[in-house]
CSV table of C-alpha atoms in Angstrom, one decimal:
chain,number,residue,atom,x,y,z
A,1,MET,CA,18.8,-12.7,-12.9
A,2,GLY,CA,18.1,-9.9,-15.4
A,3,LYS,CA,18.7,-6.2,-15.2
A,4,TYR,CA,15.8,-4.2,-13.9
A,5,ARG,CA,14.8,-0.7,-15.1
A,6,LEU,CA,12.2,1.3,-13.3
A,7,LEU,CA,9.7,3.1,-15.5
A,8,LYS,CA,6.9,4.6,-13.3
A,9,VAL,CA,5.4,4.5,-9.9
A,10,GLY,CA,1.7,5.0,-9.2
A,11,SER,CA,-0.7,4.5,-6.3
A,12,ASP,CA,-4.2,3.7,-5.3
A,13,ALA,CA,-4.7,4.4,-1.7
A,14,GLU,CA,-7.5,4.4,0.8
A,15,LEU,CA,-8.6,6.7,3.6
A,16,PHE,CA,-11.4,7.1,6.1
A,17,ILE,CA,-13.9,10.0,6.5
A,18,TYR,CA,-15.0,11.1,9.9
A,19,ASN,CA,-17.8,13.3,11.3
A,20,LYS,CA,-18.2,14.6,14.8
A,21,GLU,CA,-19.2,11.1,16.0
A,22,GLY,CA,-16.3,9.2,14.5
A,23,PRO,CA,-15.7,7.2,11.3
A,24,PHE,CA,-18.5,7.2,8.7
A,25,PRO,CA,-19.0,5.0,5.7
A,26,ILE,CA,-18.3,6.6,2.3
A,27,CYS,CA,-21.3,4.8,0.8
A,28,GLY,CA,-23.1,7.0,-1.7
A,29,LEU,CA,-21.2,10.2,-0.9
A,30,ILE,CA,-18.7,10.5,-3.7
A,31,GLY,CA,-19.3,7.8,-6.4
A,32,GLY,CA,-17.1,5.7,-8.5
A,33,THR,CA,-16.5,1.9,-8.2
A,34,LYS,CA,-13.7,-0.5,-8.8
A,35,GLN,CA,-15.0,-1.3,-12.2
A,36,ASP,CA,-15.8,2.4,-13.1
A,37,PRO,CA,-13.7,4.9,-11.1
A,38,LEU,CA,-14.9,8.5,-11.3
A,39,PRO,CA,-12.4,10.9,-12.9
A,40,VAL,CA,-11.7,14.0,-10.9
A,41,MET,CA,-9.8,17.3,-11.4
A,42,GLU,CA,-8.2,17.1,-14.8
A,43,GLY,CA,-8.7,13.4,-15.1
A,44,ASN,CA,-5.7,11.7,-16.8
A,45,GLY,CA,-5.3,9.2,-14.1
A,46,TYR,CA,-6.8,11.1,-11.2
A,47,ALA,CA,-10.0,9.3,-10.0
A,48,VAL,CA,-12.0,8.3,-7.0
A,49,GLN,CA,-14.1,5.3,-6.0
A,50,GLU,CA,-16.0,4.0,-3.0
A,51,ASP,CA,-14.4,0.8,-1.7
A,52,ASN,CA,-16.5,-0.8,1.0
A,53,VAL,CA,-16.6,2.0,3.6
A,54,LEU,CA,-13.4,3.6,2.4
A,55,LEU,CA,-12.6,6.5,0.1
A,56,GLU,CA,-10.1,5.3,-2.5
A,57,PHE,CA,-8.3,7.3,-5.0
A,58,ASN,CA,-5.9,6.8,-8.0
A,59,ILE,CA,-3.1,9.0,-9.2
A,60,PRO,CA,-1.3,9.0,-12.6
A,61,PRO,CA,1.8,6.9,-12.8
A,62,ALA,CA,4.8,9.1,-12.0
A,63,SER,CA,8.3,9.2,-13.5
A,64,SER,CA,10.0,11.1,-10.6
A,65,ALA,CA,9.7,11.3,-6.8
A,66,LEU,CA,8.6,14.9,-7.0
A,67,GLU,CA,5.9,14.1,-9.6
A,68,PHE,CA,4.6,11.3,-7.4
A,69,GLN,CA,4.5,13.4,-4.3
A,70,THR,CA,2.9,16.3,-6.1
A,71,SER,CA,0.1,14.0,-7.3
A,72,ILE,CA,-0.5,12.6,-3.9
A,73,THR,CA,-0.5,16.0,-2.3
A,74,LYS,CA,-2.8,17.4,-4.9
A,75,MET,CA,-5.3,14.6,-4.6
A,76,LEU,CA,-5.4,14.7,-0.8
A,77,SER,CA,-6.0,18.4,-0.9
A,78,PHE,CA,-8.9,18.0,-3.4
A,79,LEU,CA,-10.5,15.2,-1.3
A,80,SER,CA,-10.2,17.2,1.9
A,81,GLU,CA,-12.0,20.1,0.4
A,82,GLU,CA,-14.7,17.9,-1.2
A,83,MET,CA,-15.3,16.1,2.1
A,84,GLN,CA,-15.4,19.3,4.1
A,85,LYS,CA,-18.2,20.5,1.8
A,86,LYS,CA,-20.2,17.5,2.9
A,87,GLY,CA,-19.4,17.9,6.6
A,88,PHE,CA,-16.6,15.4,6.9
A,89,ASN,CA,-12.9,15.3,7.5
A,90,CYS,CA,-10.4,12.9,6.0
A,91,LYS,CA,-8.4,10.7,8.3
A,92,TYR,CA,-5.2,8.9,7.3
A,93,ALA,CA,-5.1,5.7,9.3
A,94,SER,CA,-4.3,2.1,8.7
A,95,TYR,CA,-7.5,0.9,10.4
A,96,SER,CA,-10.7,2.1,12.0
A,97,ILE,CA,-13.6,0.6,14.0
A,98,PHE,CA,-17.1,1.3,12.8
A,99,PRO,CA,-20.3,1.1,14.8
A,100,LYS,CA,-22.4,-1.9,13.6
A,101,LYS,CA,-25.5,0.3,13.2
A,102,LEU,CA,-23.7,2.4,10.5
A,103,LEU,CA,-22.5,-0.6,8.6
A,104,ALA,CA,-25.9,-2.2,8.7
A,105,GLN,CA,-27.4,0.8,6.8
A,106,ASN,CA,-25.8,-0.1,3.5
A,107,PRO,CA,-25.0,-3.5,1.9
A,108,GLN,CA,-21.8,-1.9,0.4
A,109,SER,CA,-20.3,-1.9,3.9
A,110,TYR,CA,-20.2,-5.7,3.7
A,111,SER,CA,-19.0,-6.0,0.1
A,112,PHE,CA,-15.4,-7.1,-0.2
A,113,GLY,CA,-15.0,-7.2,-4.0
A,114,CYS,CA,-11.2,-7.1,-4.3
A,115,GLU,CA,-9.5,-9.6,-6.6
A,116,PRO,CA,-7.2,-12.0,-4.7
A,117,ASP,CA,-3.7,-11.0,-3.8
A,118,TYR,CA,-0.7,-13.2,-3.0
A,119,CYS,CA,2.1,-13.7,-0.6
A,120,VAL,CA,5.5,-13.7,-2.4
A,121,TRP,CA,7.2,-15.6,0.4
A,122,THR,CA,4.7,-18.6,0.7
A,123,LYS,CA,3.4,-18.4,-3.0
A,124,THR,CA,-0.1,-18.8,-1.7
A,125,VAL,CA,-3.3,-16.8,-2.1
A,126,ASN,CA,-4.0,-14.5,0.8
A,127,ARG,CA,-7.4,-14.8,2.6
A,128,SER,CA,-10.1,-12.4,1.7
A,129,PRO,CA,-11.1,-10.0,4.5
A,130,GLU,CA,-14.6,-11.3,4.9
A,131,ASN,CA,-13.2,-14.8,5.5
A,132,LEU,CA,-11.1,-13.9,8.5
A,133,ASP,CA,-12.2,-15.2,11.9
A,134,ILE,CA,-11.3,-12.2,14.1
A,135,SER,CA,-13.3,-10.8,17.0
A,136,HIS,CA,-15.3,-7.8,16.0
A,137,SER,CA,-14.1,-8.2,12.4
A,138,GLU,CA,-17.4,-6.9,11.1
A,139,GLU,CA,-16.7,-3.6,12.8
A,140,PHE,CA,-13.0,-3.4,11.7
A,141,ARG,CA,-11.9,-1.9,8.4
A,142,ALA,CA,-8.4,-1.5,7.1
A,143,ALA,CA,-6.9,1.0,4.7
A,144,GLY,CA,-3.9,0.5,2.4
A,145,TYR,CA,-1.4,2.7,0.5
A,146,HIS,CA,-0.8,0.5,-2.5
A,147,ILE,CA,2.1,1.1,-4.8
A,148,HIS,CA,2.0,0.2,-8.5
A,149,VAL,CA,5.4,-0.2,-10.2
A,150,SER,CA,6.0,-0.6,-13.9
A,151,TYR,CA,9.5,-1.7,-15.0
A,152,LEU,CA,11.4,-3.8,-17.6
A,153,VAL,CA,13.9,-6.6,-17.0
A,154,ASP,CA,16.5,-6.9,-19.7
A,155,GLU,CA,14.4,-4.4,-21.6
A,156,LYS,CA,11.5,-6.8,-21.7
A,157,ASP,CA,8.2,-7.2,-19.8
A,158,PRO,CA,9.0,-8.9,-16.5
A,159,ALA,CA,8.2,-12.5,-15.9
A,160,LEU,CA,6.4,-13.7,-12.7
A,161,GLU,CA,9.7,-14.6,-11.1
A,162,ASP,CA,11.1,-11.2,-11.8
A,163,LYS,CA,8.0,-9.6,-10.1
A,164,GLU,CA,8.3,-11.9,-7.1
A,165,LEU,CA,11.9,-11.0,-6.6
A,166,PHE,CA,11.1,-7.3,-6.8
A,167,VAL,CA,8.4,-7.6,-4.2
A,168,LYS,CA,10.9,-9.3,-1.8
A,169,ALA,CA,13.2,-6.4,-2.3
A,170,GLN,CA,10.3,-4.0,-1.6
A,171,ASP,CA,9.6,-5.8,1.6
A,172,LEU,CA,13.2,-5.1,2.7
A,173,PHE,CA,13.5,-1.5,1.5
A,174,LEU,CA,9.9,-0.3,2.0
A,175,GLY,CA,8.1,-2.8,4.3
A,176,ILE,CA,10.8,-2.9,7.0
A,177,PRO,CA,11.2,0.9,7.4
A,178,SER,CA,7.5,1.4,7.1
A,179,THR,CA,7.1,-0.2,10.6
A,180,LEU,CA,8.8,2.9,12.0
A,181,LEU,CA,6.3,5.2,10.1
A,182,ASP,CA,3.2,3.1,10.9
A,183,SER,CA,3.2,1.2,14.2
A,184,SER,CA,-0.3,-0.3,13.8
A,185,ILE,CA,0.0,-4.1,13.6
A,186,ILE,CA,-3.6,-5.2,13.5
A,187,ARG,CA,-4.2,-4.3,9.9
A,188,ARG,CA,-1.7,-6.9,8.7
A,189,HIS,CA,-3.8,-9.6,10.3
A,190,PHE,CA,-6.6,-8.6,7.8
A,191,TYR,CA,-4.6,-7.7,4.7
A,192,GLY,CA,-1.3,-6.1,3.7
A,193,SER,CA,0.8,-8.8,5.3
A,194,ALA,CA,4.5,-9.1,4.4
A,195,GLY,CA,5.0,-10.0,0.7
A,196,CYS,CA,1.5,-9.0,-0.3
A,197,PHE,CA,1.2,-8.2,-4.0
A,198,ARG,CA,-0.8,-8.5,-7.2
A,199,PRO,CA,1.0,-9.3,-10.5
A,200,LYS,CA,0.0,-6.9,-13.3
A,201,LEU,CA,0.8,-6.8,-17.0
A,202,TYR,CA,3.0,-3.7,-16.5
A,203,GLY,CA,4.7,-5.0,-13.3
A,204,HIS,CA,2.9,-5.4,-10.0
A,205,GLU,CA,1.1,-3.8,-7.1
A,206,TYR,CA,2.8,-3.8,-3.7
A,207,ARG,CA,0.1,-4.0,-1.0
A,208,VAL,CA,2.1,-3.9,2.3
A,209,LEU,CA,2.0,-0.2,3.2
A,210,GLY,CA,-0.8,1.1,5.5
A,211,GLY,CA,-3.0,4.2,4.9
A,212,LYS,CA,-1.4,6.0,7.9
A,213,ILE,CA,1.6,6.8,5.8
A,214,LEU,CA,-0.6,9.0,3.5
A,215,GLY,CA,-0.6,11.6,6.3
A,216,ALA,CA,3.1,11.8,6.5
A,217,PRO,CA,5.0,14.9,5.2
A,218,ALA,CA,5.9,15.4,1.5
A,219,ALA,CA,9.4,14.1,2.0
A,220,VAL,CA,8.0,10.7,3.0
A,221,GLN,CA,5.9,10.5,-0.1
A,222,GLN,CA,9.0,11.2,-2.2
A,223,TRP,CA,10.8,8.6,-0.2
A,224,VAL,CA,8.1,6.0,-1.0
A,225,PHE,CA,8.9,6.5,-4.7
A,226,LEU,CA,12.6,6.5,-4.3
A,227,GLN,CA,12.7,3.3,-2.3
A,228,ASN,CA,11.5,1.4,-5.3
A,229,GLN,CA,14.6,2.6,-7.1
A,230,VAL,CA,16.7,1.6,-4.1
A,231,ALA,CA,15.2,-1.9,-4.3
A,232,ILE,CA,16.1,-2.1,-8.0
A,233,ASP,CA,19.6,-0.9,-7.4
A,234,PHE,CA,20.0,-3.7,-4.9
A,235,LEU,CA,18.7,-6.3,-7.3
A,236,ASN,CA,21.0,-5.0,-10.1
A,237,ASN,CA,24.2,-4.5,-8.1
A,238,LYS,CA,24.2,-6.7,-5.0
A,239,GLU,CA,26.0,-10.0,-5.6
A,240,ASN,CA,23.6,-12.9,-5.1
A,241,ALA,CA,20.8,-10.6,-4.3
A,242,GLU,CA,18.1,-13.3,-4.6
A,243,ASN,CA,20.0,-15.6,-2.2
A,244,VAL,CA,20.4,-12.7,0.3
A,245,LEU,CA,16.7,-11.9,0.3
A,246,ASN,CA,15.8,-15.6,0.7
A,247,GLU,CA,18.3,-16.0,3.6
A,248,TRP,CA,16.7,-13.0,5.3
A,249,SER,CA,13.1,-14.0,4.6
A,250,ALA,CA,12.3,-15.0,8.2
A,251,PRO,CA,13.5,-11.8,9.9
A,252,ILE,CA,12.0,-9.6,7.1
A,253,ARG,CA,8.6,-11.3,7.4
A,254,GLY,CA,8.5,-11.5,11.1
A,255,THR,CA,9.5,-7.9,11.6
A,256,ILE,CA,6.8,-6.6,9.2
A,257,GLN,CA,4.1,-8.8,10.6
A,258,GLY,CA,4.9,-8.1,14.2
A,259,GLY,CA,5.8,-4.4,13.7
A,260,HIS,CA,9.0,-5.0,15.6
A,261,GLN,CA,10.7,-1.6,15.4
A,262,LYS,CA,13.9,-2.7,17.2
A,263,ASN,CA,14.4,-5.5,14.7
A,264,ALA,CA,13.6,-3.1,11.9
A,265,LEU,CA,16.3,-0.8,13.0
A,266,GLU,CA,18.8,-3.6,13.1
A,267,ILE,CA,17.9,-4.8,9.6
A,268,MET,CA,18.1,-1.2,8.3
A,269,ARG,CA,21.6,-0.8,9.8
A,270,GLU,CA,22.7,-4.1,8.1
A,271,PHE,CA,21.4,-3.0,4.7
A,272,ARG,CA,22.0,0.8,5.2
A,273,ILE,CA,18.4,1.7,4.7
A,274,SER,CA,17.5,5.3,5.6
A,275,LEU,CA,14.2,7.0,6.5
A,276,PRO,CA,13.4,10.3,4.9
A,277,PRO,CA,14.4,13.5,6.9
A,278,SER,CA,11.8,14.4,9.5
């Protein structure tokens, strides 16, 4: 196993907008698409897009926890002001239920255009949201807080197996404690299950965290950045780190999928994982 070195951490994250009646589709209200995000503020990585009914944003890749948190805070403040001008409020949640009559007004509400993501534990492609057979699924929408990490392994671009190992470590050091920050379980039945990621040329995108964590205090946003370094320190310094992660695969996956907070606390004690100060 090679030596990891973290370069930068970025994010694309999703949130809901609400009016007095409840959740409202973003369709046509702010612009930007997956293929052509709309630059905002000073640009340079700050951008927005409409993703199905959700408001999605990007921040520039950050080199420090403070830089990461500052970018998140700045973007959320900007979006809150922009939505209030239009008569809406931003809501940070991992899922929301939309009235069918609202979804029916715009085909975009039924467009799930994401490229596939994968489960690092099973090495299979995760199902696309529109293919899931869940009661009232056409009314249900989920929001994620996706973390993009760039890094080197032995000062070279990471191979697929390097990325997969890092994702497993993220499940331990980010996914497990996130169950205490976001108790919603239902989202993970749609997407964002344990080990969910997309490989990228620069590293990978970790897709397990839910949008509710966006509403947490600044210390939590810095903690999200720092836990990636904690995961790397584990990989670099823990003897037989890969074997340890594989041996703990069942409790890690089961705890994240089921949102089992008691189990999460036990695993956190075993691996000395800390939450940010409240």
